Amino acid sequence: MNLTPGVVNAVCPHDCPDTCALRVTVEHGKAVKVYGDPDHPPTNGALCTKVSRYTERTYHAGRLTQPMRRVGKKGEGRFEPISWDAAFELAAQKLKPIAERCPEAILPYSYAGTMGIVQGESIAARFFHVLGASVLERTICATAGATGLKYTYGASVGMHLEHFVDSKLILIWGSNPVVSSVHFWMRAQEARRRGAKLVAIDPYRSLTAEKCDEHIALQPGTDAALALGMMHVLIRDGLIDDDYIARYTEGFAALRARAADYDPQRVADICGIEADVVVRLARDYGTIRPASIRLNYGMQRARGGGNAVRAIACLPSLTGAWRHPAGGLLLSSSGFAPVNAAAITRPDLLPGSPGRLPRSINMSAIGDALCHPGDPAFGPKIEALIVYNSNPVAVAPESAKVAQGFAREDLFTIVLEHFQTDTADYADLLLPATTQLEHFDVHKAYGHTYLMVNQPAIEPLGQARPNTAIFRGLARAMGLATPALYETDEQIARQAFNWRHPSLAHADYDTLIRDGWVKLALPDAPFAEGGFPTPSGKCEFYSARLEREGLDPLPDYLPPYESKASDPALAGRYPLTFISPPARHFLNSSFVNVESLRRPIGEPRIEIHPDDAAARCIVDGARVRVFNDRGEVELIARVTDGARTGVVVGLSIWWKKLSADGRNTNQLTSQALTDLGGGATFYDCLVDIAPLDRMASQAA
Ligand SMILES: Nc1nc2c(c(=O)[nH]1)N[C@H]1C(S)=C(S)[C@@H](COP(=O)(O)OP(=O)(O)OC[C@H]3O[C@@H](n4cnc5c(=O)[nH]c(N)nc54)[C@H](O)[C@@H]3O)O[C@H]1N2
Ligand SMILES: Nc1nc2c(c(=O)[nH]1)N[C@H]1C(S)=C(S)[C@@H](COP(=O)(O)OP(=O)(O)OC[C@H]3O[C@@H](n4cnc5c(=O)[nH]c(N)nc54)[C@H](O)[C@@H]3O)O[C@H]1N2
Ligand code: SF4
Ligand SMILES: [Mo]
């Protein structure tokens, strides 16, 4: 890499499929500019708005720069500074007796604040394994879809980003790439310039949907029905690839029988669209070549999310779209990267390993886990919680219960953070972590197939330390002797990838460090001749593994938990479906505290269709109360036909303490889990809305 002096190669750490290569200009020890690396093909010199403001986040006045101990009440956010030594001593004093008496009473809580392999789950995972702490099931985002893919393709694998430019039809399905994957969107626009048709399948006229050639605004959580309806028409009209099906798929006869139940009119009734639309979409998909699907996780956040991904994933194998590099489907490409997960996280360090696994806790139901320790099936009460790379008090569903759990006086909570987030307010011990500009890491991606290196650009701010250093310090203070706890970041990075894997035959760790990235060597059309990483080597329409687990071996449509079909009484009381997808200039709850990104939005809003607004005497700009049995939140109404009737949209995820009422949309969302993968169901949520003034006058 031929870099000018003062320019450092870095990687965007955020939970975004694009995993951009960054360049950081450093002057006198200070990072003055962060820009997209022009030499890294997926990044192509461009960043999203939020990360081009990275220096504003890094040097923000709110950065935590010293360890702190709680002095106020839980949740109040009042702290006093202490030294690192005192912080580790306090942590050990609290954690050691719990670890000796009942290690499963200790729980990590972490997600993808950084996607780095080293600063993610390396020393941290080893630390919890050595203790024998409860295991966290990391389900809050992608497990429904990932499990759907696993049972269909065998892993999270699919098309390559770079080939979408040659597609002639792109279905952008449950995905808003203008917001959440701008580097894919650039490719989709290029495809369009070359004559492709773009179709958005999304209940909301998102920034992406409004720029597509066609927008199919289905009812949330009904995607599996639409996919089965497309199959019905494709099979009925002979638009399938019999040769591909015969050679490279499993269970076609059974799938044909299932799809026979989903005629276009039935599908139209379920999805709230016209039958013609189902037929036209299927005919386009069956006749325009090459045809691709860009799926994203937005469509799997309802009860049937896993089945919906399975149903959609069957489509390119029915039409043989995989034969062309610009045909097929991409949800996530993370399964291509040969990561040595066991070497990084070391499950062999578990006491009693192999064979015995500690109790596991699903992160998407952390509210119940913290609040209902009395249930015997649940096992020991959680007594200590260590949070890193996540902001659960803002992002986890049914937030009132999450906050109630975090407020427990008998819970000892450590939070590793950049900022004093809503979660940090509940910490007993708040420890300052370094940002990506201050530490070393290696990365894989889930929207392209490069491995990458992040070099530190600047010294840590104040006394901030990398997550790895903080976990080493905790381990030392607790007197843990296991050598794996004390490996350096570099030693961990060296073990991160399996360099003997055929996709890495052309490179090694030293070339990765020298060049800044390595592209995996993979076929352009990965499944042109089958070769799916399933047990059968075929695309499994029918899954014998699901059948053995007592589950439906075929994909099917499961109505949302909170819908007229599943619970008419609830739908009578709360007639509006509420979805809370990502806001453009936030990254989950990250960046909400960056003023230049929050100020243009002002206050959190809810978008409502004019008919739904009129029925409730709601005018544009009115302050409204959005509520259900789990809670309520105050938002500003935006009356717009961008949301289909019956659906309301509140772009997320706000910091509670930066909102007028100290709450956010997760007051409303539920802890129910998806059909496959135990995933969160953020968009399976019924509410009603009332103008605040009318509520006030009714109360008077
Ligand atoms: N700017 C920005 N980028 C982000 C994030 C962010 O917060 N902000 N978050 C990152 C993360 S963690 C993730 S997981 C990814 C992906 O995050 P996703 O949750 O996939 O988000 P989007 O790509 O915005 O796509 C979601 C789209 O799905 C639509 N949708 C909601 N329910 C349904 C449904 O039932 N069916 C269909 N067909 N569509 C539905 C929404 O209206 C929205 O337009 O984005 C990442 N990128
Ligand atoms: N209502 C609603 N809720 C949602 C969603 C939704 O669409 N709607 N989306 C869900 C999805 S897809 C996801 S992925 C989750 C995301 O939830 P989280 O993974 O919790 O994501 P963030 O809110 O970005 O919080 C990450 C935190 O990690 C911190 N962090 C970053 N890097 C580091 C580091 O190196 N060390 C330490 N110690 N901390 C660091 C950041 O400062 C930030 O506060 O939210 C989910 N919640
Ligand atoms: S958030 Fe996504 S688009 Fe923005 S810089 Fe990071 S990887 Fe690139
Ligand atoms: Mo996510």
PDB file of N, CA, C and O in Angstrom, residues 315-367:
ATOM      1  N   LEU A 315     -36.402 -18.895  -4.586  1.00  0.00           N
ATOM      2  CA  LEU A 315     -36.754 -18.361  -5.913  1.00  0.00           C
ATOM      3  C   LEU A 315     -35.627 -18.503  -6.948  1.00  0.00           C
ATOM      4  O   LEU A 315     -35.867 -19.031  -8.043  1.00  0.00           O
ATOM      5  N   PRO A 316     -34.389 -18.062  -6.649  1.00  0.00           N
ATOM      6  CA  PRO A 316     -33.352 -18.155  -7.696  1.00  0.00           C
ATOM      7  C   PRO A 316     -32.979 -19.584  -8.058  1.00  0.00           C
ATOM      8  O   PRO A 316     -32.443 -19.815  -9.152  1.00  0.00           O
ATOM      9  N   SER A 317     -33.256 -20.530  -7.165  1.00  0.00           N
ATOM     10  CA  SER A 317     -32.966 -21.926  -7.504  1.00  0.00           C
ATOM     11  C   SER A 317     -34.079 -22.516  -8.369  1.00  0.00           C
ATOM     12  O   SER A 317     -33.851 -23.463  -9.125  1.00  0.00           O
ATOM     13  N   LEU A 318     -35.285 -21.963  -8.272  1.00  0.00           N
ATOM     14  CA  LEU A 318     -36.384 -22.427  -9.136  1.00  0.00           C
ATOM     15  C   LEU A 318     -36.174 -21.962 -10.573  1.00  0.00           C
ATOM     16  O   LEU A 318     -36.476 -22.676 -11.527  1.00  0.00           O
ATOM     17  N   THR A 319     -35.691 -20.734 -10.728  1.00  0.00           N
ATOM     18  CA  THR A 319     -35.545 -20.189 -12.083  1.00  0.00           C
ATOM     19  C   THR A 319     -34.136 -20.413 -12.636  1.00  0.00           C
ATOM     20  O   THR A 319     -33.847 -20.017 -13.760  1.00  0.00           O
ATOM     21  N   GLY A 320     -33.248 -20.980 -11.834  1.00  0.00           N
ATOM     22  CA  GLY A 320     -31.866 -21.172 -12.286  1.00  0.00           C
ATOM     23  C   GLY A 320     -31.105 -19.863 -12.418  1.00  0.00           C
ATOM     24  O   GLY A 320     -30.091 -19.783 -13.120  1.00  0.00           O
ATOM     25  N   ALA A 321     -31.579 -18.828 -11.704  1.00  0.00           N
ATOM     26  CA  ALA A 321     -30.916 -17.514 -11.802  1.00  0.00           C
ATOM     27  C   ALA A 321     -29.445 -17.591 -11.411  1.00  0.00           C
ATOM     28  O   ALA A 321     -28.629 -16.790 -11.883  1.00  0.00           O
ATOM     29  N   TRP A 322     -29.089 -18.564 -10.583  1.00  0.00           N
ATOM     30  CA  TRP A 322     -27.698 -18.718 -10.118  1.00  0.00           C
ATOM     31  C   TRP A 322     -26.721 -19.010 -11.244  1.00  0.00           C
ATOM     32  O   TRP A 322     -25.507 -18.911 -11.060  1.00  0.00           O
ATOM     33  N   ARG A 323     -27.219 -19.423 -12.404  1.00  0.00           N
ATOM     34  CA  ARG A 323     -26.301 -19.796 -13.494  1.00  0.00           C
ATOM     35  C   ARG A 323     -25.448 -18.609 -13.933  1.00  0.00           C
ATOM     36  O   ARG A 323     -24.395 -18.788 -14.523  1.00  0.00           O
ATOM     37  N   HIS A 324     -25.963 -17.392 -13.708  1.00  0.00           N
ATOM     38  CA  HIS A 324     -25.267 -16.186 -14.148  1.00  0.00           C
ATOM     39  C   HIS A 324     -24.684 -15.473 -12.921  1.00  0.00           C
ATOM     40  O   HIS A 324     -25.329 -15.409 -11.875  1.00  0.00           O
ATOM     41  N   PRO A 325     -23.458 -14.878 -13.045  1.00  0.00           N
ATOM     42  CA  PRO A 325     -22.911 -14.151 -11.887  1.00  0.00           C
ATOM     43  C   PRO A 325     -23.817 -13.005 -11.424  1.00  0.00           C
ATOM     44  O   PRO A 325     -23.801 -12.652 -10.242  1.00  0.00           O
ATOM     45  N   ALA A 326     -24.614 -12.442 -12.329  1.00  0.00           N
ATOM     46  CA  ALA A 326     -25.492 -11.325 -11.953  1.00  0.00           C
ATOM     47  C   ALA A 326     -26.895 -11.800 -11.593  1.00  0.00           C
ATOM     48  O   ALA A 326     -27.839 -11.019 -11.538  1.00  0.00           O
ATOM     49  N   GLY A 327     -27.034 -13.109 -11.345  1.00  0.00           N
ATOM     50  CA  GLY A 327     -28.318 -13.660 -10.915  1.00  0.00           C
ATOM     51  C   GLY A 327     -28.150 -14.348  -9.579  1.00  0.00           C
ATOM     52  O   GLY A 327     -27.059 -14.808  -9.248  1.00  0.00           O
ATOM     53  N   GLY A 328     -29.235 -14.423  -8.815  1.00  0.00           N
ATOM     54  CA  GLY A 328     -29.163 -15.096  -7.516  1.00  0.00           C
ATOM     55  C   GLY A 328     -29.679 -14.187  -6.431  1.00  0.00           C
ATOM     56  O   GLY A 328     -30.566 -13.351  -6.683  1.00  0.00           O
ATOM     57  N   LEU A 329     -29.123 -14.307  -5.244  1.00  0.00           N
ATOM     58  CA  LEU A 329     -29.634 -13.570  -4.094  1.00  0.00           C
ATOM     59  C   LEU A 329     -28.482 -13.244  -3.156  1.00  0.00           C
ATOM     60  O   LEU A 329     -27.532 -14.014  -3.029  1.00  0.00           O
ATOM     61  N   LEU A 330     -28.570 -12.070  -2.523  1.00  0.00           N
ATOM     62  CA  LEU A 330     -27.626 -11.725  -1.464  1.00  0.00           C
ATOM     63  C   LEU A 330     -28.398 -11.219  -0.261  1.00  0.00           C
ATOM     64  O   LEU A 330     -29.119 -10.233  -0.358  1.00  0.00           O
ATOM     65  N   LEU A 331     -28.277 -11.935   0.848  1.00  0.00           N
ATOM     66  CA  LEU A 331     -28.709 -11.382   2.140  1.00  0.00           C
ATOM     67  C   LEU A 331     -27.440 -11.050   2.920  1.00  0.00           C
ATOM     68  O   LEU A 331     -27.235  -9.939   3.359  1.00  0.00           O
ATOM     69  N   SER A 332     -26.578 -12.053   3.053  1.00  0.00           N
ATOM     70  CA  SER A 332     -25.307 -11.846   3.742  1.00  0.00           C
ATOM     71  C   SER A 332     -24.272 -12.748   3.108  1.00  0.00           C
ATOM     72  O   SER A 332     -24.559 -13.892   2.763  1.00  0.00           O
ATOM     73  N   SER A 333     -23.053 -12.218   2.975  1.00  0.00           N
ATOM     74  CA  SER A 333     -21.962 -13.010   2.424  1.00  0.00           C
ATOM     75  C   SER A 333     -20.971 -13.422   3.508  1.00  0.00           C
ATOM     76  O   SER A 333     -19.892 -13.905   3.206  1.00  0.00           O
ATOM     77  N   SER A 334     -21.355 -13.243   4.770  1.00  0.00           N
ATOM     78  CA  SER A 334     -20.372 -13.443   5.846  1.00  0.00           C
ATOM     79  C   SER A 334     -19.884 -14.887   5.927  1.00  0.00           C
ATOM     80  O   SER A 334     -18.771 -15.137   6.373  1.00  0.00           O
ATOM     81  N   GLY A 335     -20.710 -15.834   5.468  1.00  0.00           N
ATOM     82  CA  GLY A 335     -20.338 -17.245   5.562  1.00  0.00           C
ATOM     83  C   GLY A 335     -19.199 -17.644   4.637  1.00  0.00           C
ATOM     84  O   GLY A 335     -18.648 -18.738   4.773  1.00  0.00           O
ATOM     85  N   PHE A 336     -18.838 -16.780   3.689  1.00  0.00           N
ATOM     86  CA  PHE A 336     -17.703 -17.091   2.809  1.00  0.00           C
ATOM     87  C   PHE A 336     -16.362 -16.944   3.535  1.00  0.00           C
ATOM     88  O   PHE A 336     -15.371 -17.550   3.144  1.00  0.00           O
ATOM     89  N   ALA A 337     -16.318 -16.078   4.553  1.00  0.00           N
ATOM     90  CA  ALA A 337     -15.030 -15.768   5.184  1.00  0.00           C
ATOM     91  C   ALA A 337     -14.590 -16.922   6.082  1.00  0.00           C
ATOM     92  O   ALA A 337     -15.327 -17.324   6.981  1.00  0.00           O
ATOM     93  N   PRO A 338     -13.392 -17.458   5.843  1.00  0.00           N
ATOM     94  CA  PRO A 338     -12.935 -18.576   6.673  1.00  0.00           C
ATOM     95  C   PRO A 338     -12.388 -18.094   8.015  1.00  0.00           C
ATOM     96  O   PRO A 338     -11.177 -18.006   8.211  1.00  0.00           O
ATOM     97  N   VAL A 339     -13.308 -17.769   8.926  1.00  0.00           N
ATOM     98  CA  VAL A 339     -12.920 -17.263  10.246  1.00  0.00           C
ATOM     99  C   VAL A 339     -12.735 -18.451  11.188  1.00  0.00           C
ATOM    100  O   VAL A 339     -13.542 -19.361  11.203  1.00  0.00           O
ATOM    101  N   ASN A 340     -11.652 -18.407  11.959  1.00  0.00           N
ATOM    102  CA  ASN A 340     -11.392 -19.447  12.971  1.00  0.00           C
ATOM    103  C   ASN A 340     -12.114 -19.103  14.259  1.00  0.00           C
ATOM    104  O   ASN A 340     -11.483 -18.723  15.248  1.00  0.00           O
ATOM    105  N   ALA A 341     -13.436 -19.250  14.256  1.00  0.00           N
ATOM    106  CA  ALA A 341     -14.188 -18.784  15.430  1.00  0.00           C
ATOM    107  C   ALA A 341     -13.709 -19.465  16.708  1.00  0.00           C
ATOM    108  O   ALA A 341     -13.559 -18.818  17.746  1.00  0.00           O
ATOM    109  N   ALA A 342     -13.431 -20.749  16.640  1.00  0.00           N
ATOM    110  CA  ALA A 342     -13.059 -21.467  17.868  1.00  0.00           C
ATOM    111  C   ALA A 342     -11.715 -20.980  18.406  1.00  0.00           C
ATOM    112  O   ALA A 342     -11.524 -20.889  19.617  1.00  0.00           O
ATOM    113  N   ALA A 343     -10.790 -20.625  17.508  1.00  0.00           N
ATOM    114  CA  ALA A 343      -9.486 -20.140  17.967  1.00  0.00           C
ATOM    115  C   ALA A 343      -9.620 -18.760  18.612  1.00  0.00           C
ATOM    116  O   ALA A 343      -8.872 -18.402  19.515  1.00  0.00           O
ATOM    117  N   ILE A 344     -10.564 -17.971  18.121  1.00  0.00           N
ATOM    118  CA  ILE A 344     -10.746 -16.619  18.648  1.00  0.00           C
ATOM    119  C   ILE A 344     -11.476 -16.648  19.992  1.00  0.00           C
ATOM    120  O   ILE A 344     -11.070 -16.004  20.950  1.00  0.00           O
ATOM    121  N   THR A 345     -12.583 -17.397  20.047  1.00  0.00           N
ATOM    122  CA  THR A 345     -13.453 -17.319  21.233  1.00  0.00           C
ATOM    123  C   THR A 345     -13.151 -18.419  22.253  1.00  0.00           C
ATOM    124  O   THR A 345     -13.546 -18.307  23.400  1.00  0.00           O
ATOM    125  N   ARG A 346     -12.485 -19.497  21.845  1.00  0.00           N
ATOM    126  CA  ARG A 346     -12.006 -20.572  22.717  1.00  0.00           C
ATOM    127  C   ARG A 346     -13.092 -21.205  23.607  1.00  0.00           C
ATOM    128  O   ARG A 346     -12.981 -21.229  24.842  1.00  0.00           O
ATOM    129  N   PRO A 347     -14.114 -21.789  22.993  1.00  0.00           N
ATOM    130  CA  PRO A 347     -15.125 -22.490  23.807  1.00  0.00           C
ATOM    131  C   PRO A 347     -14.540 -23.672  24.590  1.00  0.00           C
ATOM    132  O   PRO A 347     -15.130 -24.108  25.568  1.00  0.00           O
ATOM    133  N   ASP A 348     -13.344 -24.134  24.167  1.00  0.00           N
ATOM    134  CA  ASP A 348     -12.708 -25.236  24.897  1.00  0.00           C
ATOM    135  C   ASP A 348     -12.294 -24.830  26.311  1.00  0.00           C
ATOM    136  O   ASP A 348     -11.949 -25.681  27.136  1.00  0.00           O
ATOM    137  N   LEU A 349     -12.312 -23.504  26.595  1.00  0.00           N
ATOM    138  CA  LEU A 349     -11.927 -23.052  27.938  1.00  0.00           C
ATOM    139  C   LEU A 349     -13.072 -23.200  28.949  1.00  0.00           C
ATOM    140  O   LEU A 349     -12.870 -22.993  30.152  1.00  0.00           O
ATOM    141  N   LEU A 350     -14.271 -23.537  28.469  1.00  0.00           N
ATOM    142  CA  LEU A 350     -15.402 -23.705  29.386  1.00  0.00           C
ATOM    143  C   LEU A 350     -15.084 -24.797  30.397  1.00  0.00           C
ATOM    144  O   LEU A 350     -14.580 -25.852  30.032  1.00  0.00           O
ATOM    145  N   PRO A 351     -15.412 -24.546  31.665  1.00  0.00           N
ATOM    146  CA  PRO A 351     -15.186 -25.601  32.652  1.00  0.00           C
ATOM    147  C   PRO A 351     -15.996 -26.835  32.260  1.00  0.00           C
ATOM    148  O   PRO A 351     -17.144 -26.721  31.848  1.00  0.00           O
ATOM    149  N   GLY A 352     -15.393 -27.999  32.333  1.00  0.00           N
ATOM    150  CA  GLY A 352     -16.112 -29.228  31.990  1.00  0.00           C
ATOM    151  C   GLY A 352     -16.190 -29.478  30.503  1.00  0.00           C
ATOM    152  O   GLY A 352     -16.787 -30.448  30.052  1.00  0.00           O
ATOM    153  N   SER A 353     -15.561 -28.599  29.689  1.00  0.00           N
ATOM    154  CA  SER A 353     -15.607 -28.762  28.237  1.00  0.00           C
ATOM    155  C   SER A 353     -14.745 -29.966  27.846  1.00  0.00           C
ATOM    156  O   SER A 353     -13.733 -30.224  28.484  1.00  0.00           O
ATOM    157  N   PRO A 354     -15.041 -30.756  26.811  1.00  0.00           N
ATOM    158  CA  PRO A 354     -16.235 -30.584  25.990  1.00  0.00           C
ATOM    159  C   PRO A 354     -17.456 -31.265  26.615  1.00  0.00           C
ATOM    160  O   PRO A 354     -17.308 -32.102  27.490  1.00  0.00           O
ATOM    161  N   GLY A 355     -18.610 -30.835  26.127  1.00  0.00           N
ATOM    162  CA  GLY A 355     -19.824 -31.528  26.536  1.00  0.00           C
ATOM    163  C   GLY A 355     -20.783 -30.665  27.323  1.00  0.00           C
ATOM    164  O   GLY A 355     -21.960 -30.646  27.041  1.00  0.00           O
ATOM    165  N   ARG A 356     -20.262 -29.901  28.273  1.00  0.00           N
ATOM    166  CA  ARG A 356     -21.192 -29.160  29.120  1.00  0.00           C
ATOM    167  C   ARG A 356     -21.243 -27.686  28.697  1.00  0.00           C
ATOM    168  O   ARG A 356     -20.217 -27.025  28.636  1.00  0.00           O
ATOM    169  N   LEU A 357     -22.435 -27.217  28.392  1.00  0.00           N
ATOM    170  CA  LEU A 357     -22.593 -25.806  28.030  1.00  0.00           C
ATOM    171  C   LEU A 357     -23.326 -25.085  29.153  1.00  0.00           C
ATOM    172  O   LEU A 357     -24.293 -25.611  29.695  1.00  0.00           O
ATOM    173  N   PRO A 358     -22.894 -23.881  29.487  1.00  0.00           N
ATOM    174  CA  PRO A 358     -23.636 -23.130  30.504  1.00  0.00           C
ATOM    175  C   PRO A 358     -25.030 -22.741  29.990  1.00  0.00           C
ATOM    176  O   PRO A 358     -25.305 -22.816  28.789  1.00  0.00           O
ATOM    177  N   ARG A 359     -25.848 -22.295  30.889  1.00  0.00           N
ATOM    178  CA  ARG A 359     -27.184 -21.789  30.561  1.00  0.00           C
ATOM    179  C   ARG A 359     -27.040 -20.646  29.530  1.00  0.00           C
ATOM    180  O   ARG A 359     -26.096 -19.854  29.607  1.00  0.00           O
ATOM    181  N   SER A 360     -27.983 -20.577  28.589  1.00  0.00           N
ATOM    182  CA  SER A 360     -27.923 -19.473  27.637  1.00  0.00           C
ATOM    183  C   SER A 360     -29.130 -18.559  27.783  1.00  0.00           C
ATOM    184  O   SER A 360     -30.210 -18.985  28.175  1.00  0.00           O
ATOM    185  N   ILE A 361     -28.888 -17.290  27.484  1.00  0.00           N
ATOM    186  CA  ILE A 361     -29.914 -16.245  27.614  1.00  0.00           C
ATOM    187  C   ILE A 361     -30.049 -15.569  26.255  1.00  0.00           C
ATOM    188  O   ILE A 361     -29.057 -15.149  25.661  1.00  0.00           O
ATOM    189  N   ASN A 362     -31.282 -15.458  25.768  1.00  0.00           N
ATOM    190  CA  ASN A 362     -31.533 -14.806  24.486  1.00  0.00           C
ATOM    191  C   ASN A 362     -31.539 -13.285  24.682  1.00  0.00           C
ATOM    192  O   ASN A 362     -32.359 -12.751  25.430  1.00  0.00           O
ATOM    193  N   MET A 363     -30.625 -12.592  23.987  1.00  0.00           N
ATOM    194  CA  MET A 363     -30.492 -11.149  24.185  1.00  0.00           C
ATOM    195  C   MET A 363     -31.748 -10.373  23.801  1.00  0.00           C
ATOM    196  O   MET A 363     -31.951  -9.247  24.267  1.00  0.00           O
ATOM    197  N   SER A 364     -32.580 -10.959  22.922  1.00  0.00           N
ATOM    198  CA  SER A 364     -33.791 -10.261  22.485  1.00  0.00           C
ATOM    199  C   SER A 364     -34.887 -10.307  23.551  1.00  0.00           C
ATOM    200  O   SER A 364     -35.941  -9.694  23.367  1.00  0.00           O
ATOM    201  N   ALA A 365     -34.645 -11.047  24.622  1.00  0.00           N
ATOM    202  CA  ALA A 365     -35.614 -11.075  25.722  1.00  0.00           C
ATOM    203  C   ALA A 365     -34.896 -10.724  27.025  1.00  0.00           C
ATOM    204  O   ALA A 365     -35.191 -11.286  28.084  1.00  0.00           O
ATOM    205  N   ILE A 366     -33.967  -9.769  26.958  1.00  0.00           N
ATOM    206  CA  ILE A 366     -33.181  -9.417  28.136  1.00  0.00           C
ATOM    207  C   ILE A 366     -34.054  -8.793  29.221  1.00  0.00           C
ATOM    208  O   ILE A 366     -33.780  -8.947  30.423  1.00  0.00           O
ATOM    209  N   GLY A 367     -35.125  -8.125  28.823  1.00  0.00           N
ATOM    210  CA  GLY A 367     -36.031  -7.529  29.829  1.00  0.00           C
ATOM    211  C   GLY A 367     -36.585  -8.610  30.736  1.00  0.00           C
ATOM    212  O   GLY A 367     -36.466  -8.536  31.971  1.00  0.00           O
TER     213      GLY A 367
END
